[in-house]
């Protein structure tokens, strides 16, 4: 049976067409995966995920499209996602290990607390509306749009108030650091 016919049948949820396409292409997808993945298990997992995606999106397939090309695009994307996930996990592990190896510095902790108290005092010195907007943004993690809706002001006003608050804080923190 021709590939186009198989794709048309696959679009109609034919398991036989899916099996035929799988048998025809799984080895090529696997070999392509092995070029970028060192683990046999990881490559086999990618092959499974590729064909799961094909099954899940079968109704969007077009018989005129280059099916093999589609498989390799899906495979490439899955490999990139797997690499990205692996890099993030490795970075997390290295960060945790580095943190465990660093000695705990009580003086540094006290200095950090003092700086935080100083910043809190500076925030308290802001004009009331600016302080409210700044706290909604930084402490409550609200977006400019959410703040604008909540306070019935424009997003541009929110942006300007945050900008002015940050300028004030930076100026005063810089002055503090100059005298330390």
JSON list of C-alpha atoms in Angstrom, two decimals:
[
{"chain": "A", "resi": 1, "resn": "UNK", "atom": "CA", "xyz": [0.00, 0.00, 0.00]},
{"chain": "A", "resi": 2, "resn": "UNK", "atom": "CA", "xyz": [1.26, 3.49, -0.81]},
{"chain": "A", "resi": 3, "resn": "UNK", "atom": "CA", "xyz": [2.18, 5.97, 1.90]},
{"chain": "A", "resi": 4, "resn": "UNK", "atom": "CA", "xyz": [-0.59, 8.40, 0.86]},
{"chain": "A", "resi": 5, "resn": "UNK", "atom": "CA", "xyz": [-3.20, 5.67, 1.20]},
{"chain": "A", "resi": 6, "resn": "UNK", "atom": "CA", "xyz": [-1.83, 4.71, 4.60]},
{"chain": "A", "resi": 7, "resn": "UNK", "atom": "CA", "xyz": [-2.00, 8.32, 5.77]},
{"chain": "A", "resi": 8, "resn": "UNK", "atom": "CA", "xyz": [-5.61, 8.64, 4.58]},
{"chain": "A", "resi": 9, "resn": "UNK", "atom": "CA", "xyz": [-6.50, 5.46, 6.47]},
{"chain": "A", "resi": 10, "resn": "UNK", "atom": "CA", "xyz": [-4.56, 6.66, 9.51]},
{"chain": "A", "resi": 11, "resn": "UNK", "atom": "CA", "xyz": [-6.61, 9.87, 9.49]},
{"chain": "A", "resi": 12, "resn": "UNK", "atom": "CA", "xyz": [-9.65, 7.59, 9.83]},
{"chain": "A", "resi": 13, "resn": "UNK", "atom": "CA", "xyz": [-8.02, 5.96, 12.90]},
{"chain": "A", "resi": 14, "resn": "UNK", "atom": "CA", "xyz": [-6.93, 2.79, 11.14]},
{"chain": "A", "resi": 15, "resn": "UNK", "atom": "CA", "xyz": [-4.67, 0.87, 13.50]},
{"chain": "A", "resi": 16, "resn": "UNK", "atom": "CA", "xyz": [-3.46, -1.27, 10.62]},
{"chain": "A", "resi": 17, "resn": "UNK", "atom": "CA", "xyz": [-2.32, 1.83, 8.72]},
{"chain": "A", "resi": 18, "resn": "UNK", "atom": "CA", "xyz": [-0.60, 3.11, 11.86]},
{"chain": "A", "resi": 19, "resn": "UNK", "atom": "CA", "xyz": [1.17, -0.23, 12.33]},
{"chain": "A", "resi": 20, "resn": "UNK", "atom": "CA", "xyz": [2.28, -0.27, 8.70]},
{"chain": "A", "resi": 21, "resn": "UNK", "atom": "CA", "xyz": [3.72, 3.26, 8.96]},
{"chain": "A", "resi": 22, "resn": "UNK", "atom": "CA", "xyz": [5.38, 2.39, 12.27]},
{"chain": "A", "resi": 23, "resn": "UNK", "atom": "CA", "xyz": [7.01, -0.72, 10.78]},
{"chain": "A", "resi": 24, "resn": "UNK", "atom": "CA", "xyz": [8.13, 1.27, 7.76]},
{"chain": "A", "resi": 25, "resn": "UNK", "atom": "CA", "xyz": [9.73, 4.16, 9.69]},
{"chain": "A", "resi": 26, "resn": "UNK", "atom": "CA", "xyz": [10.57, 3.18, 13.29]},
{"chain": "A", "resi": 27, "resn": "UNK", "atom": "CA", "xyz": [14.12, 2.08, 12.42]},
{"chain": "A", "resi": 28, "resn": "UNK", "atom": "CA", "xyz": [14.89, 5.35, 10.62]},
{"chain": "A", "resi": 29, "resn": "UNK", "atom": "CA", "xyz": [13.53, 7.40, 13.54]},
{"chain": "A", "resi": 30, "resn": "UNK", "atom": "CA", "xyz": [15.54, 5.26, 15.96]},
{"chain": "A", "resi": 31, "resn": "UNK", "atom": "CA", "xyz": [18.78, 5.62, 13.98]},
{"chain": "A", "resi": 32, "resn": "UNK", "atom": "CA", "xyz": [18.28, 9.38, 13.69]},
{"chain": "A", "resi": 33, "resn": "UNK", "atom": "CA", "xyz": [17.70, 9.57, 17.46]},
{"chain": "A", "resi": 34, "resn": "UNK", "atom": "CA", "xyz": [20.87, 7.59, 18.16]},
{"chain": "A", "resi": 35, "resn": "UNK", "atom": "CA", "xyz": [22.90, 10.22, 16.32]},
{"chain": "A", "resi": 36, "resn": "UNK", "atom": "CA", "xyz": [22.04, 12.68, 19.12]},
{"chain": "A", "resi": 37, "resn": "UNK", "atom": "CA", "xyz": [21.28, 10.48, 22.12]},
{"chain": "A", "resi": 38, "resn": "UNK", "atom": "CA", "xyz": [23.86, 8.27, 23.78]},
{"chain": "A", "resi": 39, "resn": "UNK", "atom": "CA", "xyz": [21.37, 6.09, 25.59]},
{"chain": "A", "resi": 40, "resn": "UNK", "atom": "CA", "xyz": [19.55, 3.27, 23.79]},
{"chain": "A", "resi": 41, "resn": "UNK", "atom": "CA", "xyz": [16.66, 3.68, 26.24]},
{"chain": "A", "resi": 42, "resn": "UNK", "atom": "CA", "xyz": [16.40, 7.39, 25.48]},
{"chain": "A", "resi": 43, "resn": "UNK", "atom": "CA", "xyz": [16.35, 6.71, 21.72]},
{"chain": "A", "resi": 44, "resn": "UNK", "atom": "CA", "xyz": [13.67, 4.05, 22.14]},
{"chain": "A", "resi": 45, "resn": "UNK", "atom": "CA", "xyz": [11.63, 6.45, 24.27]},
{"chain": "A", "resi": 46, "resn": "UNK", "atom": "CA", "xyz": [11.89, 9.11, 21.54]},
{"chain": "A", "resi": 47, "resn": "UNK", "atom": "CA", "xyz": [10.66, 6.61, 18.92]},
{"chain": "A", "resi": 48, "resn": "UNK", "atom": "CA", "xyz": [7.65, 5.82, 21.11]},
{"chain": "A", "resi": 49, "resn": "UNK", "atom": "CA", "xyz": [6.90, 9.50, 21.70]},
{"chain": "A", "resi": 50, "resn": "UNK", "atom": "CA", "xyz": [7.20, 10.30, 17.99]},
{"chain": "A", "resi": 51, "resn": "UNK", "atom": "CA", "xyz": [4.64, 7.69, 17.03]},
{"chain": "A", "resi": 52, "resn": "UNK", "atom": "CA", "xyz": [2.36, 8.62, 19.93]},
{"chain": "A", "resi": 53, "resn": "UNK", "atom": "CA", "xyz": [2.39, 12.19, 18.60]},
{"chain": "A", "resi": 54, "resn": "UNK", "atom": "CA", "xyz": [1.62, 10.89, 15.10]},
{"chain": "A", "resi": 55, "resn": "UNK", "atom": "CA", "xyz": [-1.36, 8.95, 16.47]},
{"chain": "A", "resi": 56, "resn": "UNK", "atom": "CA", "xyz": [-2.59, 11.85, 18.59]},
{"chain": "A", "resi": 57, "resn": "UNK", "atom": "CA", "xyz": [-2.43, 14.29, 15.67]},
{"chain": "A", "resi": 58, "resn": "UNK", "atom": "CA", "xyz": [-3.50, 11.90, 12.91]},
{"chain": "A", "resi": 59, "resn": "UNK", "atom": "CA", "xyz": [-6.55, 13.98, 11.94]},
{"chain": "A", "resi": 60, "resn": "UNK", "atom": "CA", "xyz": [-4.25, 16.90, 11.05]},
{"chain": "A", "resi": 61, "resn": "UNK", "atom": "CA", "xyz": [-2.06, 14.88, 8.69]},
{"chain": "A", "resi": 62, "resn": "UNK", "atom": "CA", "xyz": [-2.28, 15.61, 4.98]},
{"chain": "A", "resi": 63, "resn": "UNK", "atom": "CA", "xyz": [-1.66, 12.89, 2.43]},
{"chain": "A", "resi": 64, "resn": "UNK", "atom": "CA", "xyz": [0.28, 15.34, 0.25]},
{"chain": "A", "resi": 65, "resn": "UNK", "atom": "CA", "xyz": [2.76, 16.21, 3.01]},
{"chain": "A", "resi": 66, "resn": "UNK", "atom": "CA", "xyz": [6.12, 14.53, 3.22]},
{"chain": "A", "resi": 67, "resn": "UNK", "atom": "CA", "xyz": [5.45, 12.07, 6.07]},
{"chain": "A", "resi": 68, "resn": "UNK", "atom": "CA", "xyz": [9.09, 11.15, 6.56]},
{"chain": "A", "resi": 69, "resn": "UNK", "atom": "CA", "xyz": [10.01, 14.83, 6.91]},
{"chain": "A", "resi": 70, "resn": "UNK", "atom": "CA", "xyz": [7.26, 15.28, 9.49]},
{"chain": "A", "resi": 71, "resn": "UNK", "atom": "CA", "xyz": [8.62, 12.33, 11.49]},
{"chain": "A", "resi": 72, "resn": "UNK", "atom": "CA", "xyz": [12.08, 13.83, 11.58]},
{"chain": "A", "resi": 73, "resn": "UNK", "atom": "CA", "xyz": [10.80, 17.26, 12.61]},
{"chain": "A", "resi": 74, "resn": "UNK", "atom": "CA", "xyz": [8.89, 15.66, 15.49]},
{"chain": "A", "resi": 75, "resn": "UNK", "atom": "CA", "xyz": [11.96, 13.59, 16.38]},
{"chain": "A", "resi": 76, "resn": "UNK", "atom": "CA", "xyz": [14.27, 16.59, 16.31]},
{"chain": "A", "resi": 77, "resn": "UNK", "atom": "CA", "xyz": [11.93, 18.59, 18.54]},
{"chain": "A", "resi": 78, "resn": "UNK", "atom": "CA", "xyz": [11.62, 15.77, 21.06]},
{"chain": "A", "resi": 79, "resn": "UNK", "atom": "CA", "xyz": [15.41, 15.36, 21.15]},
{"chain": "A", "resi": 80, "resn": "UNK", "atom": "CA", "xyz": [15.88, 19.11, 21.70]},
{"chain": "A", "resi": 81, "resn": "UNK", "atom": "CA", "xyz": [13.29, 19.07, 24.48]},
{"chain": "A", "resi": 82, "resn": "UNK", "atom": "CA", "xyz": [15.01, 16.09, 26.09]},
{"chain": "A", "resi": 83, "resn": "UNK", "atom": "CA", "xyz": [18.39, 17.85, 25.91]},
{"chain": "A", "resi": 84, "resn": "UNK", "atom": "CA", "xyz": [16.91, 21.01, 27.40]},
{"chain": "A", "resi": 85, "resn": "UNK", "atom": "CA", "xyz": [15.32, 19.03, 30.23]},
{"chain": "A", "resi": 86, "resn": "UNK", "atom": "CA", "xyz": [18.57, 17.20, 30.86]},
{"chain": "A", "resi": 87, "resn": "UNK", "atom": "CA", "xyz": [20.55, 20.45, 30.95]},
{"chain": "A", "resi": 88, "resn": "UNK", "atom": "CA", "xyz": [18.10, 21.94, 33.44]},
{"chain": "A", "resi": 89, "resn": "UNK", "atom": "CA", "xyz": [18.34, 18.85, 35.67]},
{"chain": "A", "resi": 90, "resn": "UNK", "atom": "CA", "xyz": [22.14, 18.89, 35.48]},
{"chain": "A", "resi": 91, "resn": "UNK", "atom": "CA", "xyz": [22.25, 22.61, 36.29]},
{"chain": "A", "resi": 92, "resn": "UNK", "atom": "CA", "xyz": [19.95, 22.03, 39.27]},
{"chain": "A", "resi": 93, "resn": "UNK", "atom": "CA", "xyz": [22.14, 19.19, 40.57]},
{"chain": "A", "resi": 94, "resn": "UNK", "atom": "CA", "xyz": [25.34, 21.25, 40.20]},
{"chain": "A", "resi": 95, "resn": "UNK", "atom": "CA", "xyz": [23.71, 24.23, 41.93]},
{"chain": "A", "resi": 96, "resn": "UNK", "atom": "CA", "xyz": [22.52, 22.12, 44.86]},
{"chain": "A", "resi": 97, "resn": "UNK", "atom": "CA", "xyz": [25.92, 20.47, 45.23]},
{"chain": "A", "resi": 98, "resn": "UNK", "atom": "CA", "xyz": [27.69, 23.83, 45.08]},
{"chain": "A", "resi": 99, "resn": "UNK", "atom": "CA", "xyz": [25.36, 25.22, 47.73]},
{"chain": "A", "resi": 100, "resn": "UNK", "atom": "CA", "xyz": [26.08, 22.25, 50.00]},
{"chain": "A", "resi": 101, "resn": "UNK", "atom": "CA", "xyz": [29.82, 22.71, 49.60]},
{"chain": "A", "resi": 102, "resn": "UNK", "atom": "CA", "xyz": [29.80, 26.42, 50.44]},
{"chain": "A", "resi": 103, "resn": "UNK", "atom": "CA", "xyz": [30.28, 27.21, 54.11]},
{"chain": "A", "resi": 104, "resn": "UNK", "atom": "CA", "xyz": [27.43, 29.04, 55.79]},
{"chain": "A", "resi": 105, "resn": "UNK", "atom": "CA", "xyz": [28.42, 32.60, 56.64]},
{"chain": "A", "resi": 106, "resn": "UNK", "atom": "CA", "xyz": [26.43, 34.03, 59.55]},
{"chain": "A", "resi": 107, "resn": "UNK", "atom": "CA", "xyz": [27.80, 37.55, 58.98]},
{"chain": "A", "resi": 108, "resn": "UNK", "atom": "CA", "xyz": [26.69, 37.44, 55.36]},
{"chain": "A", "resi": 109, "resn": "UNK", "atom": "CA", "xyz": [23.22, 36.35, 56.50]},
{"chain": "A", "resi": 110, "resn": "UNK", "atom": "CA", "xyz": [23.05, 39.27, 58.95]},
{"chain": "A", "resi": 111, "resn": "UNK", "atom": "CA", "xyz": [24.20, 41.70, 56.24]},
{"chain": "A", "resi": 112, "resn": "UNK", "atom": "CA", "xyz": [21.54, 40.36, 53.87]},
{"chain": "A", "resi": 113, "resn": "UNK", "atom": "CA", "xyz": [18.87, 40.81, 56.55]},
{"chain": "A", "resi": 114, "resn": "UNK", "atom": "CA", "xyz": [20.08, 44.33, 57.26]},
{"chain": "A", "resi": 115, "resn": "UNK", "atom": "CA", "xyz": [20.00, 45.18, 53.56]},
{"chain": "A", "resi": 116, "resn": "UNK", "atom": "CA", "xyz": [16.48, 43.77, 53.28]},
{"chain": "A", "resi": 117, "resn": "UNK", "atom": "CA", "xyz": [15.38, 45.87, 56.25]},
{"chain": "A", "resi": 118, "resn": "UNK", "atom": "CA", "xyz": [16.97, 48.94, 54.63]},
{"chain": "A", "resi": 119, "resn": "UNK", "atom": "CA", "xyz": [15.16, 48.23, 51.35]},
{"chain": "A", "resi": 120, "resn": "UNK", "atom": "CA", "xyz": [11.88, 47.78, 53.23]},
{"chain": "A", "resi": 121, "resn": "UNK", "atom": "CA", "xyz": [12.42, 51.16, 54.91]},
{"chain": "A", "resi": 122, "resn": "UNK", "atom": "CA", "xyz": [13.10, 52.76, 51.52]},
{"chain": "A", "resi": 123, "resn": "UNK", "atom": "CA", "xyz": [9.89, 51.24, 50.14]},
{"chain": "A", "resi": 124, "resn": "UNK", "atom": "CA", "xyz": [8.00, 52.67, 53.13]},
{"chain": "A", "resi": 125, "resn": "UNK", "atom": "CA", "xyz": [9.37, 56.12, 52.21]},
{"chain": "A", "resi": 126, "resn": "UNK", "atom": "CA", "xyz": [7.80, 55.99, 48.74]},
{"chain": "A", "resi": 127, "resn": "UNK", "atom": "CA", "xyz": [4.67, 58.09, 48.16]},
{"chain": "A", "resi": 128, "resn": "UNK", "atom": "CA", "xyz": [1.62, 56.01, 49.21]},
{"chain": "A", "resi": 129, "resn": "UNK", "atom": "CA", "xyz": [0.25, 55.30, 45.70]},
{"chain": "A", "resi": 130, "resn": "UNK", "atom": "CA", "xyz": [3.72, 54.46, 44.31]},
{"chain": "A", "resi": 131, "resn": "UNK", "atom": "CA", "xyz": [4.37, 52.19, 47.32]},
{"chain": "A", "resi": 132, "resn": "UNK", "atom": "CA", "xyz": [1.02, 50.44, 46.77]},
{"chain": "A", "resi": 133, "resn": "UNK", "atom": "CA", "xyz": [1.75, 49.88, 43.07]},
{"chain": "A", "resi": 134, "resn": "UNK", "atom": "CA", "xyz": [5.30, 48.70, 43.79]},
{"chain": "A", "resi": 135, "resn": "UNK", "atom": "CA", "xyz": [4.15, 46.24, 46.47]},
{"chain": "A", "resi": 136, "resn": "UNK", "atom": "CA", "xyz": [1.43, 44.84, 44.21]},
{"chain": "A", "resi": 137, "resn": "UNK", "atom": "CA", "xyz": [4.05, 44.26, 41.54]},
{"chain": "A", "resi": 138, "resn": "UNK", "atom": "CA", "xyz": [6.96, 42.95, 43.58]},
{"chain": "A", "resi": 139, "resn": "UNK", "atom": "CA", "xyz": [5.42, 41.38, 46.66]},
{"chain": "A", "resi": 140, "resn": "UNK", "atom": "CA", "xyz": [2.13, 40.12, 45.24]},
{"chain": "A", "resi": 141, "resn": "UNK", "atom": "CA", "xyz": [3.60, 39.32, 41.79]},
{"chain": "A", "resi": 142, "resn": "UNK", "atom": "CA", "xyz": [0.77, 41.05, 39.92]},
{"chain": "A", "resi": 143, "resn": "UNK", "atom": "CA", "xyz": [1.26, 42.07, 36.30]},
{"chain": "A", "resi": 144, "resn": "UNK", "atom": "CA", "xyz": [1.06, 45.69, 35.20]},
{"chain": "A", "resi": 145, "resn": "UNK", "atom": "CA", "xyz": [-2.27, 44.90, 33.56]},
{"chain": "A", "resi": 146, "resn": "UNK", "atom": "CA", "xyz": [-3.68, 43.35, 36.76]},
{"chain": "A", "resi": 147, "resn": "UNK", "atom": "CA", "xyz": [-2.54, 46.34, 38.81]},
{"chain": "A", "resi": 148, "resn": "UNK", "atom": "CA", "xyz": [-4.03, 48.79, 36.31]},
{"chain": "A", "resi": 149, "resn": "UNK", "atom": "CA", "xyz": [-7.39, 47.01, 36.43]},
{"chain": "A", "resi": 150, "resn": "UNK", "atom": "CA", "xyz": [-7.31, 46.70, 40.21]},
{"chain": "A", "resi": 151, "resn": "UNK", "atom": "CA", "xyz": [-6.49, 50.37, 40.79]},
{"chain": "A", "resi": 152, "resn": "UNK", "atom": "CA", "xyz": [-8.44, 51.72, 37.80]},
{"chain": "A", "resi": 153, "resn": "UNK", "atom": "CA", "xyz": [-5.38, 53.37, 36.23]},
{"chain": "A", "resi": 154, "resn": "UNK", "atom": "CA", "xyz": [-3.57, 52.91, 32.94]},
{"chain": "A", "resi": 155, "resn": "UNK", "atom": "CA", "xyz": [-0.82, 50.35, 32.43]},
{"chain": "A", "resi": 156, "resn": "UNK", "atom": "CA", "xyz": [1.46, 53.23, 31.44]},
{"chain": "A", "resi": 157, "resn": "UNK", "atom": "CA", "xyz": [0.88, 54.83, 34.85]},
{"chain": "A", "resi": 158, "resn": "UNK", "atom": "CA", "xyz": [1.76, 51.54, 36.53]},
{"chain": "A", "resi": 159, "resn": "UNK", "atom": "CA", "xyz": [4.90, 51.28, 34.41]},
{"chain": "A", "resi": 160, "resn": "UNK", "atom": "CA", "xyz": [5.94, 54.86, 35.26]},
{"chain": "A", "resi": 161, "resn": "UNK", "atom": "CA", "xyz": [5.33, 54.40, 38.98]},
{"chain": "A", "resi": 162, "resn": "UNK", "atom": "CA", "xyz": [7.36, 51.16, 39.07]},
{"chain": "A", "resi": 163, "resn": "UNK", "atom": "CA", "xyz": [10.14, 52.85, 37.11]},
{"chain": "A", "resi": 164, "resn": "UNK", "atom": "CA", "xyz": [10.25, 55.79, 39.53]},
{"chain": "A", "resi": 165, "resn": "UNK", "atom": "CA", "xyz": [10.24, 53.47, 42.54]},
{"chain": "A", "resi": 166, "resn": "UNK", "atom": "CA", "xyz": [13.13, 51.45, 41.10]},
{"chain": "A", "resi": 167, "resn": "UNK", "atom": "CA", "xyz": [15.13, 54.61, 40.35]},
{"chain": "A", "resi": 168, "resn": "UNK", "atom": "CA", "xyz": [14.66, 55.76, 43.95]},
{"chain": "A", "resi": 169, "resn": "UNK", "atom": "CA", "xyz": [15.66, 52.37, 45.37]},
{"chain": "A", "resi": 170, "resn": "UNK", "atom": "CA", "xyz": [18.72, 52.03, 43.12]},
{"chain": "A", "resi": 171, "resn": "UNK", "atom": "CA", "xyz": [19.92, 55.53, 43.95]},
{"chain": "A", "resi": 172, "resn": "UNK", "atom": "CA", "xyz": [19.64, 54.96, 47.70]},
{"chain": "A", "resi": 173, "resn": "UNK", "atom": "CA", "xyz": [21.08, 51.46, 47.66]},
{"chain": "A", "resi": 174, "resn": "UNK", "atom": "CA", "xyz": [24.01, 52.66, 45.56]},
{"chain": "A", "resi": 175, "resn": "UNK", "atom": "CA", "xyz": [24.67, 55.40, 48.10]},
{"chain": "A", "resi": 176, "resn": "UNK", "atom": "CA", "xyz": [24.60, 52.84, 50.92]},
{"chain": "A", "resi": 177, "resn": "UNK", "atom": "CA", "xyz": [27.03, 50.56, 49.09]},
{"chain": "A", "resi": 178, "resn": "UNK", "atom": "CA", "xyz": [29.43, 53.44, 48.51]},
{"chain": "A", "resi": 179, "resn": "UNK", "atom": "CA", "xyz": [29.72, 53.98, 52.25]},
{"chain": "A", "resi": 180, "resn": "UNK", "atom": "CA", "xyz": [30.10, 50.33, 53.25]}
]
